[in-house]
Short mmCIF file of C-alpha atoms in Angstrom, two decimals:
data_model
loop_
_atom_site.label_atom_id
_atom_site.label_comp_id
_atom_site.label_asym_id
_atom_site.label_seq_id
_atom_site.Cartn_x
_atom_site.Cartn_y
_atom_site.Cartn_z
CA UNK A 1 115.26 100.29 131.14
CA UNK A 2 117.68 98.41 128.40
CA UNK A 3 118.88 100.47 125.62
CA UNK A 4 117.34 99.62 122.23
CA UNK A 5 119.38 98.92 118.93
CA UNK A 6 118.20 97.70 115.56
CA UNK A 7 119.66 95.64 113.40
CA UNK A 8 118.92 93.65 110.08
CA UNK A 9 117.03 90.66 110.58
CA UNK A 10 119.73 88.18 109.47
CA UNK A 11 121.87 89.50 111.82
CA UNK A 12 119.27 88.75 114.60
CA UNK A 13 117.67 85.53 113.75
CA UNK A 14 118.80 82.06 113.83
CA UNK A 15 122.06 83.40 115.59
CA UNK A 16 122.92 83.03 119.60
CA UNK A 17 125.68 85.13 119.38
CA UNK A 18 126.03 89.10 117.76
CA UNK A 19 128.50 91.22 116.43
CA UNK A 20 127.29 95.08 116.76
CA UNK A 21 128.30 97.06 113.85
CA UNK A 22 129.87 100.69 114.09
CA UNK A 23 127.07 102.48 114.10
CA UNK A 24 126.09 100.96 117.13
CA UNK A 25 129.36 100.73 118.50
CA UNK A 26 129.19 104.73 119.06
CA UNK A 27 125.84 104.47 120.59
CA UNK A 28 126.90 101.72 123.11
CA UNK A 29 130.37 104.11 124.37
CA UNK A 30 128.22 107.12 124.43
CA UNK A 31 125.67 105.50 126.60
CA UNK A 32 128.98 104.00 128.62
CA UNK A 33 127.68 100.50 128.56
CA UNK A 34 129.93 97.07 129.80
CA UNK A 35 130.32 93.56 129.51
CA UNK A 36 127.23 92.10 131.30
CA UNK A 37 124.99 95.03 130.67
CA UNK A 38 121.09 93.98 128.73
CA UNK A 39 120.05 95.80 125.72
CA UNK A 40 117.36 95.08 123.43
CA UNK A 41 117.90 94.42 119.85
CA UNK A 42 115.15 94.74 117.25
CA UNK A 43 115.04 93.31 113.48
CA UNK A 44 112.67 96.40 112.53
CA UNK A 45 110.16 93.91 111.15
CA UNK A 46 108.22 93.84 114.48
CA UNK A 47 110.59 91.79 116.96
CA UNK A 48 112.80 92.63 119.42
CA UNK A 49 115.18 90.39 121.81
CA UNK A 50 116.65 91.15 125.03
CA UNK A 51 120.32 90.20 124.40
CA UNK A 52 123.62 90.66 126.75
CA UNK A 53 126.41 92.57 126.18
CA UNK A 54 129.61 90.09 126.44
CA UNK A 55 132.30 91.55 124.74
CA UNK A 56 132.71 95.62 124.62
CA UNK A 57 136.17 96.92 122.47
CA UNK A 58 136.82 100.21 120.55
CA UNK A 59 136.26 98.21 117.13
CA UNK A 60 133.90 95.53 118.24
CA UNK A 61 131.49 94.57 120.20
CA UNK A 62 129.28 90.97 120.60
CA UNK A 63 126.30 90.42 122.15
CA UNK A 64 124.37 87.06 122.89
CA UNK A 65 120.34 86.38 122.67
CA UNK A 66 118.69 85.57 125.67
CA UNK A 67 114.86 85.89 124.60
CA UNK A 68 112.03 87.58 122.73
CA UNK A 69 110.33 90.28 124.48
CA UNK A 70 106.42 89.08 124.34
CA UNK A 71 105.18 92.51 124.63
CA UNK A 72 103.69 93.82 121.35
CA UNK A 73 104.66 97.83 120.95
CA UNK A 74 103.03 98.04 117.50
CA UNK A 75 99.58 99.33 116.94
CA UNK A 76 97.21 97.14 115.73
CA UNK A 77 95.95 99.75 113.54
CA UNK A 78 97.72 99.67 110.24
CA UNK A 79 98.58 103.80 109.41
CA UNK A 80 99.55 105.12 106.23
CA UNK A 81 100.84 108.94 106.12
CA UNK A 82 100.70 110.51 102.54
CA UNK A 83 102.55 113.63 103.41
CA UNK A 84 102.25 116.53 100.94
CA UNK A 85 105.84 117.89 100.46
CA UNK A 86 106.49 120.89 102.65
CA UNK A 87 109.50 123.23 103.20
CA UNK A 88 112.60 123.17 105.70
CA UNK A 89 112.46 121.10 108.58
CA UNK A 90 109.04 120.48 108.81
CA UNK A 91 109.01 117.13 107.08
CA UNK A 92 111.63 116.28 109.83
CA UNK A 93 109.45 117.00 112.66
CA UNK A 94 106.25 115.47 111.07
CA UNK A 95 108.15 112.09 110.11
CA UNK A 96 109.96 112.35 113.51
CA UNK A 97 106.67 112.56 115.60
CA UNK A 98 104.31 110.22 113.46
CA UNK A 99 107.08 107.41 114.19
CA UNK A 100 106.45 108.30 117.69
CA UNK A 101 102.61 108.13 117.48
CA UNK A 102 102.57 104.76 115.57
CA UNK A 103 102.45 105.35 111.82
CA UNK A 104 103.49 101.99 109.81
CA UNK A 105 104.31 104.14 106.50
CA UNK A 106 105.13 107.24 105.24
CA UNK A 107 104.76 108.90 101.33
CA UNK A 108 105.78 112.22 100.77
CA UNK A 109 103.43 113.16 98.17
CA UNK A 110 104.26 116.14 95.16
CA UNK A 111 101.27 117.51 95.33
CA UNK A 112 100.06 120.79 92.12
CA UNK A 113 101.15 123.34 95.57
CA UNK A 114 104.47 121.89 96.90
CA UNK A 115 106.42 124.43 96.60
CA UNK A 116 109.56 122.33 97.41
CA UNK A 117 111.43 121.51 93.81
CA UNK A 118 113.08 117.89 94.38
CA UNK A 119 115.56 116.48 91.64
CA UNK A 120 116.72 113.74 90.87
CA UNK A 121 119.99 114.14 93.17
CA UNK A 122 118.13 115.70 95.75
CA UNK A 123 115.28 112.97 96.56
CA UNK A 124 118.37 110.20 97.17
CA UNK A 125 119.30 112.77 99.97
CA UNK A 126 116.27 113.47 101.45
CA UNK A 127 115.25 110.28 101.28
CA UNK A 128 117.98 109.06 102.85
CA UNK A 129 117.57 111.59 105.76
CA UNK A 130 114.31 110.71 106.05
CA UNK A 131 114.68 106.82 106.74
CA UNK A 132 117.41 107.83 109.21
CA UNK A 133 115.17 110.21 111.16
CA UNK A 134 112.50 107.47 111.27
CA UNK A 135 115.07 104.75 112.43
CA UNK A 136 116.29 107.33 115.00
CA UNK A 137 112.78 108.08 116.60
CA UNK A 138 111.54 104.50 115.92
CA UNK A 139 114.56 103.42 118.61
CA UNK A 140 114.10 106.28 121.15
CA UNK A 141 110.16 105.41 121.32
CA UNK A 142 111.26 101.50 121.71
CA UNK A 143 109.19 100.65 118.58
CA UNK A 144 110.07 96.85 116.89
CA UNK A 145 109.54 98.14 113.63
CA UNK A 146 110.93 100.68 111.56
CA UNK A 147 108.55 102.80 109.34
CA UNK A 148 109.12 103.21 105.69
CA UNK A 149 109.49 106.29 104.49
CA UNK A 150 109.00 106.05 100.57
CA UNK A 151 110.86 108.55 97.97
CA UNK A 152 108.59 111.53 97.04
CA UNK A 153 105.79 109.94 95.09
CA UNK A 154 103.49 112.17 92.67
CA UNK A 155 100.36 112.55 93.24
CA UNK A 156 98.78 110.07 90.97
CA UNK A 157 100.96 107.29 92.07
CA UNK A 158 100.47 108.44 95.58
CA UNK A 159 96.62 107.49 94.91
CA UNK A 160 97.49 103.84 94.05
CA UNK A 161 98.86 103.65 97.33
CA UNK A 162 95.87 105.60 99.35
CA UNK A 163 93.37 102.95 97.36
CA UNK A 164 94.53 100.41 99.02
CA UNK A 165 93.42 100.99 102.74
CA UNK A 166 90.33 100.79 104.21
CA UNK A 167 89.60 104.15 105.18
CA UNK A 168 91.42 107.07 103.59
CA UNK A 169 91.29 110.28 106.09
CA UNK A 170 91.73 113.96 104.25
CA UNK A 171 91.47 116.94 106.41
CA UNK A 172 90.48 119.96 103.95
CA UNK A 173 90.09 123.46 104.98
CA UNK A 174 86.77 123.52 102.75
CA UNK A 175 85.08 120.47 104.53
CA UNK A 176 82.65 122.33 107.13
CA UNK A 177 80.62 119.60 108.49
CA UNK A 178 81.76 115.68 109.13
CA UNK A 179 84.59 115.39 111.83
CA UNK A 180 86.12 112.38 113.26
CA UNK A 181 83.73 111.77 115.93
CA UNK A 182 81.13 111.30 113.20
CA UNK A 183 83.82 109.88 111.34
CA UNK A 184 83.74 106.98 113.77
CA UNK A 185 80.62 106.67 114.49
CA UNK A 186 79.68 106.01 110.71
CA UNK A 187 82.24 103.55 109.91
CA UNK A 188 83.02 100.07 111.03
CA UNK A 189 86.29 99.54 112.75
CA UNK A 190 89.24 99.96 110.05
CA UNK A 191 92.67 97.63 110.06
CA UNK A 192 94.52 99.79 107.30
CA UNK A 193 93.85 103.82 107.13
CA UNK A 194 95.52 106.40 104.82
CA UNK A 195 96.13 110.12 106.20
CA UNK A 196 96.38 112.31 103.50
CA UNK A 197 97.29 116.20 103.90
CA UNK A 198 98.40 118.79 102.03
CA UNK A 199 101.51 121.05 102.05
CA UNK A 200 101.43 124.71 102.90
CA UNK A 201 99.22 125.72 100.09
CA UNK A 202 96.40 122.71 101.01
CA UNK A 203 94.90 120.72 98.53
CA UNK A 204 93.04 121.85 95.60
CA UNK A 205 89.70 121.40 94.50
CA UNK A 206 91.15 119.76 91.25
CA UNK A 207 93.01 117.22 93.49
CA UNK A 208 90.03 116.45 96.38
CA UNK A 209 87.74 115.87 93.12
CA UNK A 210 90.63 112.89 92.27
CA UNK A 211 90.36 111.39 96.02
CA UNK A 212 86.27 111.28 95.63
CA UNK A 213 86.83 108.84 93.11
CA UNK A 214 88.80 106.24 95.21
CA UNK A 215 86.55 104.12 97.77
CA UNK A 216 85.82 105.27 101.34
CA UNK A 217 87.66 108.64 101.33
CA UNK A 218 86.59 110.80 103.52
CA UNK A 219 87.10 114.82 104.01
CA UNK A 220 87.04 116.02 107.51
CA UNK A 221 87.58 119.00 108.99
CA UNK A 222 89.79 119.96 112.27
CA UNK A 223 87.97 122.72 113.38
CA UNK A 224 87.56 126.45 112.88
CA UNK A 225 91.23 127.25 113.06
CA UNK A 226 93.77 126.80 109.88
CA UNK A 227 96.46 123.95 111.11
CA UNK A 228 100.37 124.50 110.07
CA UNK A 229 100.90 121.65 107.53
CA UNK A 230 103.47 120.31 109.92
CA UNK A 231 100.32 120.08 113.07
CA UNK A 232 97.71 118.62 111.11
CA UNK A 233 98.86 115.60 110.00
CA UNK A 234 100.39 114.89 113.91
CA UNK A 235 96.72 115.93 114.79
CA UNK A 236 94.68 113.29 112.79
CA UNK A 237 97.18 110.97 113.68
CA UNK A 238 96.67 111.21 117.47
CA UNK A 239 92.91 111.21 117.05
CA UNK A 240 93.38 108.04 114.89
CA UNK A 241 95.40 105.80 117.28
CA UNK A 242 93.18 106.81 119.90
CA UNK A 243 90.05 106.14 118.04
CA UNK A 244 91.18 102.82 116.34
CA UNK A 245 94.84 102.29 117.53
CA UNK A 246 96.03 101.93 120.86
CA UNK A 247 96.64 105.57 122.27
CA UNK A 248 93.36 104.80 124.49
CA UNK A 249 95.46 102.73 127.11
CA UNK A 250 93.71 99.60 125.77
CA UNK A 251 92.59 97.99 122.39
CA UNK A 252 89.27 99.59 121.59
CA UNK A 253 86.51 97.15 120.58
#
C-alpha cells in the first residue's frame, strides 16, 4: 500500500511535477523510500493523487502526478464534533480517533464546567497541537481531507455553529428514554449532524435548556452506565457513521 502525504492544494494542482517539503522529507527517509517508489499525495480538500517518487536527496525531494485515485474515502455524512473542553490528553485521543471514524469538523466548546482555563497564549498552542494531531491521524487512516479543528469556541458561539446542521445529537446523563435507534427511526436521513458533549462535569440543565431552543436537537441517552467524556463522544460517533455514514460496509439508503 503507497504511503500517504498531504500537501496544500496549490502545490498539487495544475502541476505534473512536485517538490516535497521538509516535513515530508523526514517521513519519506524514515519510511526508507527511493526513486521509483508510488506514494499518494492528498490536497486535504478531498483529493488525493497517486504520484512517483523521481528524485530522493537529503534536502529535496520531487515527485511527479500520475493520476487521481477515483475511490471516495470521505463519508457522505457531513459530522460536526462540538467537544466540551476536557483535561490532559483526552482531547488528544478524542480528536485523534474521531479523525479516524470520519468527523468533517471539530469545536472545542468552553462550556459553564470546563474545568480547563485556556488564555489567550495558550489556545494558539493547543490549537496548533490540535490541527497537527488531526493532520497526523487524517494521513495514517488514508483520509483526502483534513478535519478542522476550530480554536476553543464559547458556548454561545458554539450554538451558531450547532444551528446550522440538520440534526444536532446531545447525549445527557439526565435523558432516560429516546436512544439512537429511535433516534433513527424518527428522523429522515440527515446530510449535516452536530455531536455535542460535555466535559467531565456534563452539561447543565441551564445549558441543555439553550440547545432546546435551536431546531432538531435531540437528547439521547447511551445507556445505564456514565461514559468518560473522552468515550462518549467516540461512541455517538461510531453509532452515527454506521447509522447514516458509511461504517455499515455500504451507503445506507
Amino acid at each position: 500500500m503507497s504511503c500517504w502525504f498531504f500537501l496544500p492544494p496549490e502545490e498539487i494542482h495544475s502541476k505534473e511535477n512536485i517538490v516535497l517539503k521538509a516535513d515530508n522529507l523526514m517521513h519519506l527517509k524514515a519510511l526508507r523510500l527511493a526513486k521509483g517508489d508510488l506514494i499518494v499525495l492528498a490536497d486535504g480538500k478531498g483529493r488525493a493523487f497517486y504520484a512517483r517518487l523521481d528524485f530522493l536527496a537529503s534536502d529535496r525531494a520531487e515527485a511527479s502526478i500520475l493520476y487521481e485515485l477515483e475511490k471516495n474515502v470521505e463519508p457522505p455524512l457531513e459530522v460536526t464534533l462540538a467537544l466540551g473542553v476536557s483535561k490532559g490528553e483526552k482531547m488528544d485521543l478524542v480528536i485523534r480517533h474521531s479523525v479516524e471514524l470520519g468527523v468533517k469538523k471539530i469545536v472545542p466548546v468552553l462550556t459553564g464546567r470546563t474545568v480547563v482555563r485556556v488564555t489567550a497564549e495558550k489556545v494558539k498552542g493547543k490549537n496548533r497541537r490540535w490541527q497537527n494531531i488531526a493532520l497526523s491521524a487524517a494521513s495514517q487512516c488514508r483520509r483526502s481531507f483534513i478535519p478542522e479543528v476550530l480554536a476553543p469556541l464559547s458556548f454561545t458561539e458554539a450554538l451558531e455553529i450547532m444551528a446550522r446542521n440538520d440534526l444536532v445529537i446531545v447525549p445527557w446523563e439526565e435523558e432516560k428514554e429516546q436512544g439512537l435507534r429511535h433516534l433513527a427511526e424518527i428522523t429522515k436521513r440527515p446530510q449535516e449532524v452536530c455531536i455535542f458533549t460535555g466535559p467531565e462535569g456534563g452539561i447543565s440543565f441551564e445549558e441543555m435548556e439553550k440547545l432546546k431552543e435551536l431546531p432538531e436537537v435531540y437528547p439521547v441517552t447511551l445507556g445505564p452506565r456514565i461514559l468518560r467524556a473522552e468515550t462518549a463522544p467516540l461512541a455517538v460517533l461510531a453509532i452515527v457513521m454506521y447509522l447514516w455514514g458509511d461504517l455499515a460496509g455500504v451507503n445506507r439508503p
